[in-house]
Short mmCIF file of C-alpha atoms in Angstrom, two decimals:
data_model
loop_
_atom_site.label_atom_id
_atom_site.label_comp_id
_atom_site.label_asym_id
_atom_site.label_seq_id
_atom_site.Cartn_x
_atom_site.Cartn_y
_atom_site.Cartn_z
CA VAL A 1 9.91 7.48 -2.41
CA ALA A 2 10.18 4.94 -5.22
CA TRP A 3 7.61 3.00 -7.17
CA GLY A 4 7.32 0.84 -10.22
CA GLY A 5 4.61 -1.01 -12.03
CA VAL A 6 3.68 -3.14 -14.96
CA LYS A 7 0.54 -3.45 -17.07
CA TYR A 8 -0.03 -6.55 -19.18
CA ALA A 9 -2.81 -6.82 -21.76
CA ALA A 10 -3.71 -10.49 -21.38
CA ARG A 11 -6.49 -10.07 -23.98
CA PRO A 12 -7.86 -7.03 -25.82
CA ASP A 13 -10.52 -6.69 -23.11
CA LEU A 14 -8.47 -7.75 -20.03
CA ASP A 15 -5.57 -5.96 -18.33
CA LEU A 16 -3.47 -7.26 -15.42
CA ILE A 17 -1.68 -4.55 -13.43
CA GLY A 18 0.87 -4.82 -10.63
CA ALA A 19 2.90 -2.24 -8.72
CA PHE A 20 5.43 -1.87 -5.90
CA TYR A 21 5.88 1.23 -3.74
CA GLU A 22 8.46 2.09 -1.07
CA GLY A 23 9.12 5.16 1.04
CA TRP A 24 11.98 5.88 3.42
CA GLN A 25 12.24 8.27 6.34
CA ASN A 26 15.62 9.48 7.56
CA ASN A 27 16.60 9.52 11.23
CA TYR A 28 15.56 12.92 12.61
CA THR A 29 16.50 12.31 16.27
CA LEU A 30 19.10 14.35 18.13
CA PRO A 31 22.72 13.22 17.65
CA GLY A 32 23.56 10.40 20.06
CA THR A 33 19.93 9.24 20.40
CA VAL A 34 19.58 5.48 20.13
CA CYS A 35 16.58 4.25 18.16
CA LYS A 36 15.40 1.08 19.84
CA ALA A 37 12.24 -0.99 19.77
CA ASN A 38 9.11 0.72 21.05
CA THR A 39 7.96 -0.47 24.48
CA THR A 40 4.81 1.68 24.77
CA ALA A 41 1.57 0.27 23.43
CA PRO A 42 -0.48 2.74 21.35
CA TYR A 43 -3.69 1.57 23.01
CA VAL A 44 -4.72 -0.90 25.73
CA GLY A 45 -4.64 -4.47 24.40
CA TYR A 46 -2.29 -3.72 21.48
CA ALA A 47 1.40 -4.54 21.15
CA PRO A 48 3.99 -1.75 20.81
CA GLN A 49 4.93 -1.12 17.18
CA GLY A 50 7.99 0.30 15.45
CA SER A 51 10.81 2.30 16.99
CA SER A 52 10.79 4.17 20.28
CA SER A 53 10.33 7.50 18.47
CA ALA A 54 8.50 8.61 15.33
CA SER A 55 11.65 10.61 14.54
CA CYS A 56 13.67 7.41 14.01
CA ALA A 57 14.32 6.07 10.52
CA GLY A 58 11.62 3.90 9.01
CA THR A 59 10.10 2.53 5.84
CA ILE A 60 6.73 1.94 4.29
CA TRP A 61 6.26 -0.41 1.37
CA ALA A 62 3.32 -1.79 -0.54
CA VAL A 63 2.55 -4.16 -3.39
CA SER A 64 -0.67 -4.13 -5.39
CA GLY A 65 -2.45 -6.04 -8.10
CA LEU A 66 -5.47 -5.19 -10.25
CA VAL A 67 -7.59 -6.94 -12.88
CA ASP A 68 -9.48 -4.68 -15.30
CA TRP A 69 -12.04 -6.31 -17.61
CA ARG A 70 -13.91 -4.43 -20.32
CA PRO A 71 -16.84 -6.65 -21.41
CA TYR A 72 -18.39 -3.77 -23.43
CA LYS A 73 -16.99 -0.66 -25.14
CA ARG A 74 -17.77 1.79 -22.31
CA LEU A 75 -17.89 -0.53 -19.29
CA ASP A 76 -14.96 -1.49 -17.01
CA LEU A 77 -15.22 -4.03 -14.19
CA TYR A 78 -12.19 -4.09 -11.92
CA GLY A 79 -10.93 -5.64 -8.72
CA GLY A 80 -7.67 -5.41 -6.88
CA VAL A 81 -5.81 -5.67 -3.62
CA MET A 82 -2.93 -3.83 -1.94
CA PHE A 83 -0.76 -5.17 0.87
CA SER A 84 1.33 -2.67 2.84
CA GLU A 85 3.71 -2.71 5.80
CA VAL A 86 5.30 0.05 7.86
CA THR A 87 8.44 -0.31 10.03
CA GLY A 88 10.74 1.67 12.30
CA GLY A 89 9.90 5.24 13.23
CA LEU A 90 7.05 5.37 10.74
CA ALA A 91 5.34 2.52 12.62
CA ASN A 92 5.46 4.33 15.99
CA GLY A 93 1.89 4.68 17.23
CA TYR A 94 0.34 2.28 14.72
CA LEU A 95 -2.13 -0.30 16.02
CA HIS A 96 -1.17 -2.71 13.22
CA THR A 97 1.89 -2.47 10.97
CA THR A 98 0.42 -4.42 8.06
CA ASN A 99 -2.70 -3.77 6.03
CA ILE A 100 -4.64 -5.52 3.27
CA ALA A 101 -6.89 -3.22 1.25
CA PRO A 102 -9.18 -4.81 -1.35
CA THR A 103 -11.15 -2.82 -3.91
CA ALA A 104 -13.68 -3.52 -6.63
CA GLY A 105 -15.77 -1.35 -8.87
CA VAL A 106 -17.59 -0.56 -12.06
CA ARG A 107 -16.85 2.35 -14.39
CA LEU A 108 -19.28 3.46 -17.07
CA THR A 109 -18.07 6.16 -19.47
CA PHE A 110 -20.13 8.27 -21.88
#
């Protein structure tokens, strides 16, 4: 697993944050096993995803961004989004191999 990120203070009350994440899975199949494209759909109406076996090598990666605004001393307003994708053996059985996950919130500290 590897990750990296950056935080930039655009103003004293505004931070911009970005990150990248990646994970790798080794090939855990028996010697001589060929990892090929999956041909079995995980559910009726969905396309097959990933490799033919979850034991095959695969990756998962994601990139994210966040805006954090502090209009008052103890109040944070934030919003962000993460995009991720899974491939190979890690994608075996997934209905969708990509995902977009937005978030927003308010934090009040005392």
